[in-house]
Amino acid sequence: MPSNPADLQEAKEGKLYLVATPIGNLSDITLRALETLRSVDMIAAEDTRRTRKLLSHFEIHKPTVSYREHNARTCGSYLLGKIASGKSVALVTDAGTPCISDPGNLLVEMALERGIEPVAIPGPTALISALIVSGLDTHPFVFLGFPPSKGAERRRFFEKNAKVDMTLILYESPMRLEKTLRDMADNWGDRKVAVARELTKMYEEVFRGSISEALSHFAGEARGEIVLVVDGAAPGEKISDDPGDSSQSPPWKEELEALLSGGLSSKEAAQAVACRFDLPRRMIYQAALEIKKSGRNFSEK
Ligand code: SAM
């Protein structure tokens, strides 16, 4: 029986349901999600193959439509046309809650423009699961999604968010974890972080410590799906608006620059700074290489 009989009635009238699905453990699906997926006329999914596996696990046999970033507008119009003609559609994402770091948002915007009210069928989402186990302040918090992968946009992202005095939540791929931890340390200082990996899955892990400790812990290859929860800027933390202002550099970086300009090699300078500030040598070494790459004229012995 549906927990809310109005749900099935609504489904016959043509509705858009935003249905959360598990982020790993299939037992996390809600009763209402199952009822909704069974009641709709079609299911729009980012990855239809992955969704079909989920559906077949629960013995749900419904047509699926591929709704992804590259076809979001055309497929969105098609889906909304179906809803306008009385069909009901469930939107699901690869894992978790639709519209959280996926193209679902556009469908909601387009639905609202056409006077179609979306219905949330809530459930798992990685950001909230990570936040509640992080041990950091759970409010206020800000969800930043995936950091831009490179270039000026990425630099601005870390600079802009340095002053945010709320707990910060980010999604990141395992390939970029180390780079992101390093950029966080450089721009935000060595704050507390929780790295939540493979939540609700067999190899679930939550690492809690400073950013530099996380860098040591995850040195080399990290695996799986990752959420970063980071302490916000401390009240009154002084961070300059001017990225060129050297007062923004952490003390270890200033010392590193001084040693490099004094003629030490990247390796020697990294060793000295890592030892003095009790930071991972690998992180400092990378920073030294980047300082050199940035064009300042340090001679390498
Ligand atoms: N809509 C999803 C949600 O509600 O969380 C997020 C989709 S986003 C495309 C995928 C990202 O979510 C992953 O790269 C990872 O950062 C995070 N994520 C998803 N499942 C996760 C899990 N089981 N453990 C940790 N992070 C996860």
PDB file of C-alpha atoms in Angstrom, residues 67 71-84 107 110 114:
ATOM      1  CA  TYR A  67      18.475  12.020 -19.468  1.00  0.00           C
ATOM      2  CA  ASN A  71      20.769  15.847 -24.057  1.00  0.00           C
ATOM      3  CA  ALA A  72      19.226  17.512 -21.001  1.00  0.00           C
ATOM      4  CA  ARG A  73      17.366  20.229 -22.920  1.00  0.00           C
ATOM      5  CA  THR A  74      15.917  18.087 -25.708  1.00  0.00           C
ATOM      6  CA  CYS A  75      15.168  15.134 -23.482  1.00  0.00           C
ATOM      7  CA  GLY A  76      13.779  17.527 -20.861  1.00  0.00           C
ATOM      8  CA  SER A  77      11.302  18.934 -23.413  1.00  0.00           C
ATOM      9  CA  TYR A  78      10.294  15.401 -24.375  1.00  0.00           C
ATOM     10  CA  LEU A  79       9.724  14.380 -20.745  1.00  0.00           C
ATOM     11  CA  LEU A  80       7.751  17.521 -19.921  1.00  0.00           C
ATOM     12  CA  GLY A  81       5.639  16.968 -23.050  1.00  0.00           C
ATOM     13  CA  LYS A  82       4.789  13.510 -21.721  1.00  0.00           C
ATOM     14  CA  ILE A  83       3.885  14.942 -18.317  1.00  0.00           C
ATOM     15  CA  ALA A  84       1.695  17.595 -19.959  1.00  0.00           C
ATOM     16  CA  LEU A 107      14.635  19.676 -15.778  1.00  0.00           C
ATOM     17  CA  MET A 110      12.094  23.797 -17.283  1.00  0.00           C
ATOM     18  CA  ARG A 114       5.788  25.255 -17.732  1.00  0.00           C
TER      19      ARG A 114
END
